[in-house]
Amino acid sequence: MNRTWWKEAVIYQIYPRSFMDSNGDGIGDLPGIISQLDYLVYLGVDVLWLSPIFQSPNDDNGYDISDYRQILPEYGTMADFERLLHEAHQCGLKVLLDIVVNHTSDEHPWFVHSRSSKDNPYRNFYFWQPTPPNNWQSFFGGSAWQHDPLTDEYYLHLFSRKQPDLNWENPQVRREIFRTMRFWLDKGVDGFRLDVIPLISKRTDWPNGDANDLMRTICEVYANGPHVHEYLQEMHREVFAHYDALALGEGIGISPKNCLDYVGQDRHELHLLYHFDHMFLNFGPGGRFDPIQWQLTDFKAIFHRWDQAIGQQGWINIVLDNHDFPRMVSRFGDDGAYHQASAKLLATLLLTMRGTPCIYQGSELGMTNATWHSLDELRDIEAHNAWKAWQQQGGTLDAFLQAAAVNGRDNARTPMQWSDAHAAGFTTGTPWIKVHENYPTLNAQKALADSDSIFHYYRHLLALRKSHPTLIYGDYLPLRAHDAQLFAYERADADGHYLVLLNFSSTPCEVADLVPAEYRWLLGNYPMPPDARDELRPWEARLLEIAS
Ligand code: ISL
Ligand code: CA
């Protein structure tokens, strides 16, 4: 296992729109991020992943790019970006940009030209068909083929209608994308988070998907197309091979079976990826707005399966929430009676599992899902499209808002809660999306002042990771695989041996048989018990160093 900076680093994802507003327009911006770099350094993270900051009509909040070389004016100027990059580097932080290369905005000049006529030189930058050639559905509902009256043909969009898919079979597309990447890497950017990268190679024989099984369709029809590895290896040759830059893939549709095809260290494609198996665990047949119960045993099996698949040949990004999923403490923890204990327990999983962890903004405070009282509180295109379908099927608004409160993406996009001041100190104006009503008691200012806060627990655990490399490179050895309340595992290598005990329940849990006589207490989310063999209390996490 070769050792390298991006395996030892901890990533912090910033959703710029909701992180910090510096000019009172209610929209987070780059100067706002600069003003909080000290907070991030104090927390102890190493790499910032910025969700897209490029010119965009914001149909999907920046994941619909209309100019890859302009900063979204609402976020600031190119000078602001260069200052952010410089200041971040000055305080030892690396910066990854989130680049969306599977599709552009329909307002990108390439698409404006492409749709203007069938013989326009940009026509083949996208996929056009005289009639829809298959039953593909958009991730955001409805057909993935949109009729365009200008040339009376249909174009492909796996996401919103305003996000037409780029045709990577066209070498001009690849050349333009690689030039864009080098433009930003030449400015000193430290790498990219590559949005939905497994989707870039389309099956142009246009096979149908399985209308009743979106997951299977994603894996077998949308993702892992016939040329995806050629394109990624070309991307490596043309771009990444020339920089010490990170390629972090959003691994939608990748499975344990084929993950090393993407992140095998001999593949020269991606350095690491995050997957979705546990993130889709409570998505029912109807997707995220059809939430179902999930089982801890399935959750644990997913981590085990992936760790075995990655083995010593690849690497993985460990994620428990991000801007596309509900807040992890509400989803995998208990944001009621055991809010603080379960948030710290999840932090322990996130930061001691084998792989490079990513902390999503606000999770270090234990930010929770919100309650949504009306449709116009929701900002997410995916939610608004889903409501239209829900209504057509006779569903009620109340039931939809309840489903959105469980799995909606807006839960992760409420503004960062800095203090108990107006709008949680996020803005002096009116925020673009509502602030969670719990901000007077759940905010960074309060957390920093409370040595027992979730924030300080993250900070201590981040420091522990750095001083105990076995927590980074050690083997992952699962215990009690079939236990429905305990998530327990060891991390071990020649340098050390650790035991992680996580009680994912509100009932006590016996662990005496797992704890050896010789151990050293490293960290826990409860006061240290007289004996680490004592049963775990509700949502208790224990990190022990055990004599190897
Ligand atoms: O919303 C989802 C489907 O229910 C997520 O699976 C998400 O769309 C998918 O993970 C891809 O996400 C990425 O691409 C999307 C963008 O909306 C997401 O924010 C981005 O993370 C299209 O660019
Ligand atoms: Ca602003």
Coordinates of C-alpha atoms and ligand atoms in Angstrom, one line a residue:
M1 CA 0.0 0.0 0.0
N2 CA 1.8 3.2 -1.1
R3 CA 1.4 6.1 1.3
T4 CA 0.4 9.4 -0.1
W5 CA -1.1 12.8 1.0
W6 CA -4.6 12.2 -0.3
K7 CA -4.9 8.9 1.7
E8 CA -3.9 10.7 4.9
A9 CA -6.0 13.8 4.3
V10 CA -9.5 14.6 5.5
I11 CA -11.8 16.4 3.0
Y12 CA -14.4 19.0 3.9
Q13 CA -17.1 19.6 1.4
I14 CA -18.4 23.2 1.1
Y15 CA -21.7 24.0 -0.6
P16 CA -20.8 27.6 -1.4
R17 CA -24.3 28.8 -1.8
S18 CA -25.0 27.9 1.9
F19 CA -21.7 28.3 3.6
M20 CA -21.1 32.0 4.3
D21 CA -22.5 35.2 2.7
S22 CA -20.2 38.2 2.8
N23 CA -22.3 40.9 1.0
G24 CA -25.8 40.5 2.4
D25 CA -27.5 39.2 -0.7
G26 CA -28.5 36.0 1.1
I27 CA -26.2 33.9 -1.1
G28 CA -23.0 32.3 0.2
D29 CA -19.9 33.4 -1.7
L30 CA -16.1 33.1 -2.1
P31 CA -15.2 36.0 0.2
G32 CA -17.5 34.3 2.8
I33 CA -15.4 31.1 2.5
I34 CA -12.2 33.1 2.9
S35 CA -13.6 34.6 6.1
Q36 CA -14.0 31.1 7.6
L37 CA -10.7 29.5 6.6
D38 CA -9.4 29.8 10.2
Y39 CA -12.4 27.9 11.4
L40 CA -11.6 25.1 9.0
V41 CA -7.9 25.0 9.9
Y42 CA -8.9 24.9 13.6
L43 CA -11.2 22.0 13.0
G44 CA -8.2 20.2 11.5
V45 CA -9.3 19.3 7.9
D46 CA -6.8 19.3 5.0
V47 CA -8.7 19.6 1.7
L48 CA -11.7 21.7 0.7
W49 CA -14.0 20.4 -2.0
L50 CA -16.1 23.3 -3.3
S51 CA -19.4 22.4 -5.0
P52 CA -19.5 24.1 -8.4
I53 CA -18.5 27.8 -8.5
F54 CA -18.8 28.3 -12.2
Q55 CA -21.2 30.5 -14.3
S56 CA -24.6 28.8 -14.2
P57 CA -28.3 29.6 -14.4
N58 CA -28.6 27.6 -11.1
D59 CA -31.3 25.2 -12.4
D60 CA -29.5 22.6 -10.3
N61 CA -27.5 25.0 -8.1
G62 CA -24.4 25.1 -10.2
Y63 CA -24.4 21.5 -11.5
D64 CA -25.6 23.1 -14.8
I65 CA -22.5 24.9 -16.0
S66 CA -22.9 27.6 -18.7
D67 CA -19.2 28.8 -18.7
Y68 CA -16.4 26.6 -17.3
R69 CA -14.0 29.5 -17.0
Q70 CA -16.1 32.2 -15.3
I71 CA -16.9 32.3 -11.6
L72 CA -20.6 32.6 -10.9
P73 CA -21.0 36.4 -10.3
E74 CA -23.2 35.7 -7.2
Y75 CA -20.2 33.9 -5.7
G76 CA -17.7 36.6 -6.7
T77 CA -15.0 37.3 -9.2
M78 CA -12.0 35.4 -10.6
A79 CA -9.8 37.6 -8.4
D80 CA -11.9 36.4 -5.4
F81 CA -11.2 32.9 -6.4
E82 CA -7.5 33.4 -6.8
R83 CA -7.4 35.1 -3.4
L84 CA -9.3 32.1 -1.9
L85 CA -6.9 29.6 -3.5
H86 CA -3.9 31.6 -2.3
E87 CA -5.2 32.1 1.3
A88 CA -6.2 28.4 1.5
H89 CA -2.7 27.3 0.4
Q90 CA -1.2 29.8 2.8
C91 CA -2.9 28.0 5.7
G92 CA -2.1 24.5 4.4
L93 CA -5.4 23.7 2.8
K94 CA -5.7 22.1 -0.6
V95 CA -8.7 23.0 -2.9
L96 CA -10.6 20.6 -5.1
L97 CA -13.1 22.1 -7.6
D98 CA -16.3 20.2 -8.4
I99 CA -16.4 20.0 -12.2
V100 CA -19.5 18.7 -14.1
V101 CA -18.3 17.2 -17.4
N102 CA -21.1 14.7 -18.0
H103 CA -23.4 17.5 -19.0
T104 CA -23.6 21.3 -19.3
S105 CA -26.3 23.8 -18.8
D106 CA -28.6 24.3 -21.9
E107 CA -27.4 27.9 -21.7
H108 CA -23.8 26.9 -22.4
P109 CA -22.8 28.4 -25.9
W110 CA -22.0 24.9 -27.0
F111 CA -25.6 23.8 -26.6
V112 CA -27.0 27.1 -27.9
H113 CA -25.0 26.4 -31.1
S114 CA -25.8 22.7 -31.1
R115 CA -29.5 23.1 -31.0
S116 CA -29.6 25.9 -33.6
S117 CA -29.3 23.6 -36.6
K118 CA -28.6 20.0 -37.5
D119 CA -25.5 20.8 -39.4
N120 CA -24.0 23.2 -36.8
P121 CA -20.4 22.3 -36.0
Y122 CA -21.4 21.8 -32.3
R123 CA -24.4 19.5 -33.1
N124 CA -22.4 16.5 -32.1
F125 CA -21.3 17.9 -28.8
Y126 CA -24.6 16.5 -27.5
F127 CA -26.9 13.6 -28.3
W128 CA -29.8 14.2 -30.7
Q129 CA -32.3 11.7 -32.0
P130 CA -35.4 12.1 -34.3
T131 CA -37.5 10.3 -31.7
P132 CA -36.7 9.0 -28.2
P133 CA -34.8 5.7 -29.0
N134 CA -35.5 4.1 -25.5
N135 CA -37.3 4.4 -22.2
W136 CA -34.6 6.2 -20.3
Q137 CA -35.8 8.3 -17.4
S138 CA -34.1 11.3 -15.9
F139 CA -32.8 11.1 -12.4
F140 CA -35.0 14.1 -11.8
G141 CA -38.2 12.4 -13.2
G142 CA -39.8 12.2 -16.6
S143 CA -38.2 11.1 -19.9
A144 CA -34.5 11.7 -20.4
W145 CA -35.3 12.8 -24.0
Q146 CA -36.5 16.3 -24.4
H147 CA -38.1 17.5 -27.7
D148 CA -36.5 20.7 -29.0
P149 CA -38.8 22.6 -31.6
L150 CA -35.9 24.4 -33.3
T151 CA -34.8 21.3 -35.2
D152 CA -37.7 19.0 -34.2
E153 CA -35.4 16.5 -32.6
Y154 CA -34.9 15.2 -29.1
Y155 CA -31.8 15.6 -26.9
L156 CA -30.6 13.5 -24.0
H157 CA -30.5 14.7 -20.4
L158 CA -30.0 12.3 -17.6
F159 CA -30.7 15.0 -15.1
S160 CA -32.8 18.1 -15.6
R161 CA -34.0 19.3 -19.0
K162 CA -31.6 22.2 -18.6
Q163 CA -28.6 19.7 -18.2
P164 CA -28.1 18.2 -21.7
D165 CA -25.6 15.3 -21.7
L166 CA -22.2 15.9 -23.5
N167 CA -21.2 13.5 -26.2
W168 CA -17.8 12.2 -25.0
E169 CA -17.5 10.1 -28.2
N170 CA -16.7 13.4 -29.9
P171 CA -13.0 14.0 -29.5
Q172 CA -13.6 17.7 -29.7
V173 CA -15.7 17.5 -26.5
R174 CA -12.9 15.6 -24.7
R175 CA -10.3 18.1 -25.9
E176 CA -12.4 21.1 -24.7
I177 CA -13.0 19.4 -21.3
F178 CA -9.3 18.6 -20.8
R179 CA -8.3 22.1 -21.8
T180 CA -10.7 23.4 -19.2
M181 CA -9.2 21.2 -16.5
R182 CA -5.7 22.3 -17.3
F183 CA -6.9 26.0 -17.2
W184 CA -7.8 25.5 -13.5
L185 CA -4.9 23.2 -12.6
D186 CA -2.5 25.8 -14.1
K187 CA -4.0 28.3 -11.6
G188 CA -2.9 26.0 -8.8
V189 CA -6.1 24.0 -8.1
D190 CA -5.3 20.7 -6.3
G191 CA -7.7 18.5 -8.2
F192 CA -11.3 17.9 -9.0
R193 CA -14.4 16.1 -7.7
L194 CA -15.7 14.6 -10.9
D195 CA -19.5 14.8 -11.0
V196 CA -21.3 11.5 -12.1
I197 CA -18.1 10.5 -14.0
P198 CA -19.2 6.8 -14.5
L199 CA -22.0 8.1 -16.8
I200 CA -19.8 9.9 -19.5
S201 CA -19.7 7.0 -21.9
K202 CA -23.2 6.3 -23.4
R203 CA -24.4 3.0 -24.8
T204 CA -25.3 4.5 -28.2
D205 CA -27.2 1.4 -29.2
W206 CA -29.7 2.9 -26.8
P207 CA -30.8 -0.2 -24.9
N208 CA -33.9 0.2 -22.7
G209 CA -33.5 0.5 -18.9
D210 CA -35.6 -1.5 -16.4
A211 CA -38.5 0.8 -15.8
N212 CA -39.1 -0.9 -12.4
D213 CA -35.5 -0.9 -11.2
L214 CA -33.7 2.5 -11.3
M215 CA -30.7 1.1 -9.4
R216 CA -30.1 -1.7 -11.9
T217 CA -30.7 0.7 -14.8
I218 CA -28.1 3.1 -13.3
C219 CA -25.5 0.4 -13.0
E220 CA -26.1 -1.6 -16.1
V221 CA -27.4 1.0 -18.6
Y222 CA -26.4 4.6 -17.6
A223 CA -23.1 4.0 -15.9
N224 CA -20.0 2.0 -16.9
G225 CA -20.5 2.5 -20.6
P226 CA -18.3 0.9 -23.3
H227 CA -15.6 3.7 -23.5
V228 CA -15.6 5.0 -19.9
H229 CA -12.2 3.6 -19.1
E230 CA -10.7 4.8 -22.4
Y231 CA -11.9 8.3 -21.7
L232 CA -10.6 8.3 -18.1
Q233 CA -7.2 7.0 -19.2
E234 CA -7.1 9.7 -21.8
M235 CA -8.0 12.2 -19.1
H236 CA -5.1 10.9 -17.1
R237 CA -2.7 11.1 -20.0
E238 CA -3.9 14.6 -21.1
V239 CA -4.4 16.2 -17.7
F240 CA -3.7 14.4 -14.4
A241 CA -0.3 12.9 -15.4
H242 CA 1.0 16.4 -15.7
Y243 CA 0.1 17.6 -12.2
D244 CA 0.1 16.4 -8.6
A245 CA -3.7 16.8 -8.7
L246 CA -6.4 14.6 -7.3
A247 CA -9.1 12.9 -9.3
L248 CA -12.0 12.2 -6.9
G249 CA -14.9 10.4 -8.7
E250 CA -18.5 10.5 -7.7
G251 CA -19.0 6.8 -8.2
I252 CA -22.7 6.6 -9.1
G253 CA -23.3 3.2 -10.7
I254 CA -20.0 1.7 -9.6
S255 CA -20.1 -1.5 -7.6
P256 CA -17.6 -3.5 -5.6
K257 CA -17.2 -5.8 -8.6
N258 CA -15.9 -3.0 -10.9
C259 CA -14.5 -0.4 -8.5
L260 CA -10.8 -1.3 -9.2
D261 CA -11.4 -0.7 -12.9
Y262 CA -11.7 2.9 -11.9
V263 CA -9.4 3.4 -8.8
G264 CA -6.9 0.5 -9.1
Q265 CA -3.5 2.1 -8.6
D266 CA -2.3 0.6 -11.9
R267 CA -5.3 1.9 -13.9
H268 CA -4.3 5.6 -14.1
E269 CA -7.9 6.7 -14.1
L270 CA -9.2 8.0 -10.7
H271 CA -7.4 8.2 -7.4
L272 CA -10.4 7.5 -5.3
L273 CA -14.2 7.5 -5.5
Y274 CA -17.2 7.5 -3.2
H275 CA -20.1 5.1 -3.8
F276 CA -23.8 5.1 -3.1
D277 CA -24.7 1.7 -1.8
H278 CA -25.3 2.8 1.8
M279 CA -26.6 6.2 0.6
F280 CA -29.4 4.6 -1.3
L281 CA -30.2 2.1 1.5
N282 CA -33.4 3.8 2.6
F283 CA -34.5 4.7 -1.0
G284 CA -37.6 2.6 -1.7
P285 CA -38.7 1.5 -5.2
G286 CA -39.9 5.0 -5.9
G287 CA -36.5 6.5 -5.0
R288 CA -35.6 9.1 -2.4
F289 CA -39.2 10.3 -1.9
D290 CA -40.2 6.8 -1.1
P291 CA -38.2 6.2 2.1
I292 CA -38.1 2.7 3.6
Q293 CA -36.6 1.3 6.8
W294 CA -32.9 0.3 6.6
Q295 CA -31.0 -2.4 8.6
L296 CA -27.7 -1.9 10.4
T297 CA -26.6 -5.3 9.2
D298 CA -27.1 -4.3 5.6
F299 CA -25.2 -1.0 6.3
K300 CA -22.3 -2.9 7.9
A301 CA -22.2 -5.5 5.1
I302 CA -21.9 -2.6 2.5
F303 CA -18.8 -1.2 4.3
H304 CA -17.3 -4.7 4.5
R305 CA -18.0 -5.6 0.9
W306 CA -16.5 -2.3 -0.3
D307 CA -13.4 -2.6 1.9
Q308 CA -12.7 -6.1 0.6
A309 CA -13.2 -4.9 -3.0
I310 CA -10.9 -1.9 -2.7
G311 CA -8.3 -4.1 -0.8
Q312 CA -4.7 -2.9 -1.2
Q313 CA -5.1 -2.0 -4.8
G314 CA -7.3 1.0 -4.7
W315 CA -8.7 3.7 -2.4
I316 CA -12.1 5.0 -1.4
N317 CA -13.7 8.3 -0.1
I318 CA -15.8 7.6 3.0
V319 CA -19.0 9.7 3.0
L320 CA -22.0 9.7 5.3
D321 CA -23.7 12.8 3.9
N322 CA -23.3 15.5 1.3
H323 CA -25.4 18.1 -0.6
D324 CA -27.4 15.3 -2.2
F325 CA -28.5 13.5 0.8
P326 CA -30.2 14.2 4.2
R327 CA -28.1 15.1 7.2
M328 CA -26.4 12.0 8.5
V329 CA -27.4 12.4 12.2
S330 CA -31.1 12.5 11.1
R331 CA -30.7 9.6 8.7
F332 CA -28.2 7.2 10.4
G333 CA -28.3 8.6 14.0
D334 CA -30.9 9.9 16.4
D335 CA -31.5 13.6 16.1
G336 CA -33.9 13.6 19.0
A337 CA -33.0 12.1 22.4
Y338 CA -29.5 11.1 21.4
H339 CA -28.6 13.9 19.1
Q340 CA -25.2 14.7 20.5
A341 CA -24.2 11.1 21.3
S342 CA -25.2 9.8 17.8
A343 CA -23.6 12.6 15.9
K344 CA -20.3 11.8 17.7
L345 CA -20.8 8.1 17.1
L346 CA -21.2 8.8 13.4
A347 CA -18.1 11.0 13.4
T348 CA -16.2 8.0 14.9
L349 CA -17.4 5.8 12.0
L350 CA -16.6 8.5 9.4
L351 CA -13.1 9.1 10.8
T352 CA -11.9 5.6 11.7
M353 CA -13.3 3.7 8.7
R354 CA -10.6 2.7 6.1
G355 CA -10.5 5.4 3.4
T356 CA -10.3 9.2 3.0
P357 CA -13.2 10.7 4.9
C358 CA -15.3 13.6 3.7
I359 CA -17.0 15.9 6.3
Y360 CA -20.0 17.7 4.8
Q361 CA -20.3 21.3 6.0
G362 CA -22.3 21.6 9.2
S363 CA -22.1 17.9 10.1
E364 CA -19.2 18.8 12.5
L365 CA -21.9 20.8 14.4
G366 CA -24.5 18.0 14.2
M367 CA -26.8 19.9 11.9
T368 CA -30.0 18.1 11.3
N369 CA -32.8 17.7 8.7
A370 CA -35.3 20.5 8.6
T371 CA -39.1 20.4 8.6
W372 CA -40.7 21.7 5.4
H373 CA -44.1 23.4 5.7
S374 CA -44.7 24.3 2.0
L375 CA -43.5 23.7 -1.5
D376 CA -42.1 27.1 -1.9
E377 CA -39.7 26.5 1.0
L378 CA -38.1 23.8 -1.2
R379 CA -35.4 24.9 -3.6
D380 CA -34.3 21.6 -5.2
I381 CA -35.3 21.0 -8.8
E382 CA -35.4 17.3 -8.0
A383 CA -38.0 17.9 -5.3
H384 CA -40.1 20.2 -7.5
N385 CA -40.1 17.7 -10.3
A386 CA -40.9 14.8 -7.9
W387 CA -43.9 16.8 -6.5
K388 CA -45.3 17.1 -10.0
A389 CA -45.2 13.3 -10.5
W390 CA -46.4 12.8 -6.9
Q391 CA -49.4 15.0 -7.5
Q392 CA -50.2 13.3 -10.8
Q393 CA -50.4 10.0 -8.9
G394 CA -52.9 11.6 -6.5
G395 CA -50.4 12.0 -3.6
T396 CA -51.1 14.6 -1.0
L397 CA -48.8 17.6 -0.3
D398 CA -48.5 16.7 3.4
A399 CA -47.2 13.2 2.6
F400 CA -44.8 14.7 0.0
L401 CA -43.4 17.2 2.5
Q402 CA -43.0 14.5 5.0
A403 CA -41.0 12.4 2.5
A404 CA -38.9 15.5 1.6
A405 CA -38.2 15.9 5.3
V406 CA -36.8 12.4 5.4
N407 CA -34.7 12.2 2.2
G408 CA -34.9 15.6 0.4
R409 CA -31.6 17.2 -0.7
D410 CA -32.7 20.6 0.7
N411 CA -32.1 19.2 4.2
A412 CA -28.4 19.4 3.5
R413 CA -28.6 22.9 1.9
T414 CA -30.0 25.0 4.7
P415 CA -27.4 27.7 5.6
M416 CA -24.4 26.9 7.8
Q417 CA -25.3 27.9 11.4
W418 CA -22.5 30.2 12.6
S419 CA -24.1 31.9 15.6
D420 CA -27.4 32.8 17.2
A421 CA -27.4 36.2 15.3
H422 CA -29.9 37.0 12.5
A423 CA -30.1 34.1 10.0
A424 CA -27.6 32.1 12.1
G425 CA -24.9 34.6 11.2
F426 CA -24.9 33.2 7.6
T427 CA -26.2 36.5 6.1
T428 CA -27.2 40.0 7.1
G429 CA -29.9 39.7 4.4
T430 CA -32.6 37.2 3.5
P431 CA -31.1 33.8 2.9
W432 CA -31.8 32.1 -0.4
I433 CA -33.2 29.1 1.5
K434 CA -34.6 29.0 5.0
V435 CA -32.3 28.7 8.0
H436 CA -33.0 25.7 10.3
E437 CA -35.1 26.9 13.2
N438 CA -32.7 25.2 15.7
Y439 CA -29.9 27.7 14.9
P440 CA -30.1 29.6 18.2
T441 CA -28.9 26.5 20.1
L442 CA -27.1 24.7 17.3
N443 CA -24.3 26.9 15.9
A444 CA -20.6 27.1 15.6
Q445 CA -20.1 29.9 18.1
K446 CA -21.8 27.9 20.8
A447 CA -20.0 24.7 19.8
L448 CA -16.6 26.3 19.9
A449 CA -17.3 27.5 23.4
D450 CA -18.4 24.1 24.6
S451 CA -15.5 21.7 25.1
D452 CA -17.9 18.8 25.1
S453 CA -19.5 19.8 21.7
I454 CA -19.7 17.7 18.6
F455 CA -17.2 20.1 16.9
H456 CA -14.5 19.5 19.5
Y457 CA -15.1 15.8 19.3
Y458 CA -14.4 16.0 15.5
R459 CA -11.4 18.1 16.2
H460 CA -9.9 15.6 18.8
L461 CA -10.6 12.7 16.5
L462 CA -9.1 14.4 13.5
A463 CA -5.9 15.0 15.6
L464 CA -6.0 11.3 16.7
R465 CA -6.1 10.2 13.1
K466 CA -3.0 12.2 12.3
S467 CA -1.1 10.8 15.2
H468 CA -2.2 7.2 14.7
P469 CA -1.5 6.2 11.1
T470 CA -3.0 2.8 11.6
L471 CA -6.3 4.5 11.6
I472 CA -5.5 5.5 8.1
Y473 CA -3.6 2.6 6.6
G474 CA -4.5 -0.3 8.9
D475 CA -6.5 -3.2 7.7
Y476 CA -10.3 -3.1 8.4
L477 CA -11.4 -6.2 10.4
P478 CA -15.2 -6.3 11.0
L479 CA -16.6 -8.0 14.1
R480 CA -20.1 -9.3 15.0
A481 CA -21.2 -8.9 11.3
H482 CA -24.7 -10.0 12.2
D483 CA -25.3 -7.9 15.2
A484 CA -28.3 -5.6 14.6
Q485 CA -27.2 -2.9 17.0
L486 CA -23.4 -3.0 17.2
F487 CA -21.1 -1.8 14.5
A488 CA -17.6 -3.0 15.7
Y489 CA -14.4 -3.4 13.9
E490 CA -10.6 -3.4 14.4
R491 CA -8.0 -1.4 12.5
A492 CA -4.6 -3.1 12.6
D493 CA -1.2 -3.1 10.9
A494 CA 2.4 -3.4 12.1
D495 CA 2.2 0.0 13.8
G496 CA -0.9 -0.5 15.9
H497 CA -4.1 -2.2 16.7
Y498 CA -7.4 -0.4 17.5
L499 CA -10.9 -1.4 18.4
V500 CA -13.9 0.7 17.4
L501 CA -17.3 0.0 19.2
L502 CA -20.4 1.8 18.0
N503 CA -23.8 1.2 19.5
F504 CA -26.3 2.2 16.8
S505 CA -29.2 1.9 19.1
S506 CA -30.8 3.4 22.2
T507 CA -30.5 0.2 24.1
P508 CA -27.4 -1.0 26.0
C509 CA -25.1 -3.4 24.2
E510 CA -22.8 -6.1 25.6
V511 CA -19.2 -5.9 24.4
A512 CA -17.2 -7.7 27.1
D513 CA -16.2 -10.5 24.7
L514 CA -14.7 -8.0 22.2
V515 CA -12.5 -6.0 24.6
P516 CA -9.2 -7.6 25.6
A517 CA -7.7 -7.4 29.1
E518 CA -5.0 -5.0 27.8
Y519 CA -6.3 -1.8 26.2
R520 CA -5.8 2.0 26.3
W521 CA -8.8 4.3 26.2
L522 CA -8.4 6.8 23.3
L523 CA -11.8 8.5 22.8
G524 CA -15.4 8.1 23.5
N525 CA -18.7 10.1 23.3
Y526 CA -19.5 9.4 27.0
P527 CA -17.4 9.8 30.1
M528 CA -14.9 7.0 30.3
P529 CA -16.5 4.0 32.1
P530 CA -14.7 2.2 34.9
D531 CA -14.1 -0.7 32.6
A532 CA -14.2 -0.6 28.7
R533 CA -15.8 -4.1 29.0
D534 CA -18.9 -2.5 30.5
E535 CA -21.9 -2.6 28.2
L536 CA -22.2 0.3 25.8
R537 CA -24.7 3.0 26.7
P538 CA -27.3 4.2 24.1
W539 CA -25.5 5.4 21.0
E540 CA -22.1 5.1 22.8
A541 CA -18.9 5.0 20.7
R542 CA -15.6 3.8 22.1
L543 CA -12.2 3.9 20.4
L544 CA -9.6 1.8 22.2
E545 CA -6.0 1.0 21.5
I546 CA -5.5 -2.7 22.1
A547 CA -2.2 -4.4 22.7
S548 CA -1.2 -5.9 19.4
Ligands
ISL1 O1 -30.3 13.1 -6.5 C1 -29.9 12.0 -6.8 C2 -30.8 11.0 -7.3 O2 -31.8 10.7 -6.4 C3 -28.5 11.7 -6.5 O3 -28.3 10.4 -6.7 C4 -27.6 12.6 -7.4 O4 -28.4 13.2 -8.5 C5 -26.6 11.8 -8.0 O5 -25.8 11.3 -7.0 C6 -25.7 12.6 -8.9 O6 -25.3 13.7 -8.2 C7 -24.5 14.7 -8.9 O7 -25.0 15.0 -10.2 C8 -26.3 15.7 -10.2 C9 -26.4 16.9 -9.2 O8 -27.8 17.2 -9.1 C10 -25.9 16.4 -7.8 O9 -25.9 17.5 -6.9 C11 -24.4 16.0 -8.0 O10 -23.9 15.6 -6.8 C12 -26.3 16.3 -11.6 O11 -25.2 17.1 -11.9
CA2 CA -23.3 36.8 -1.1

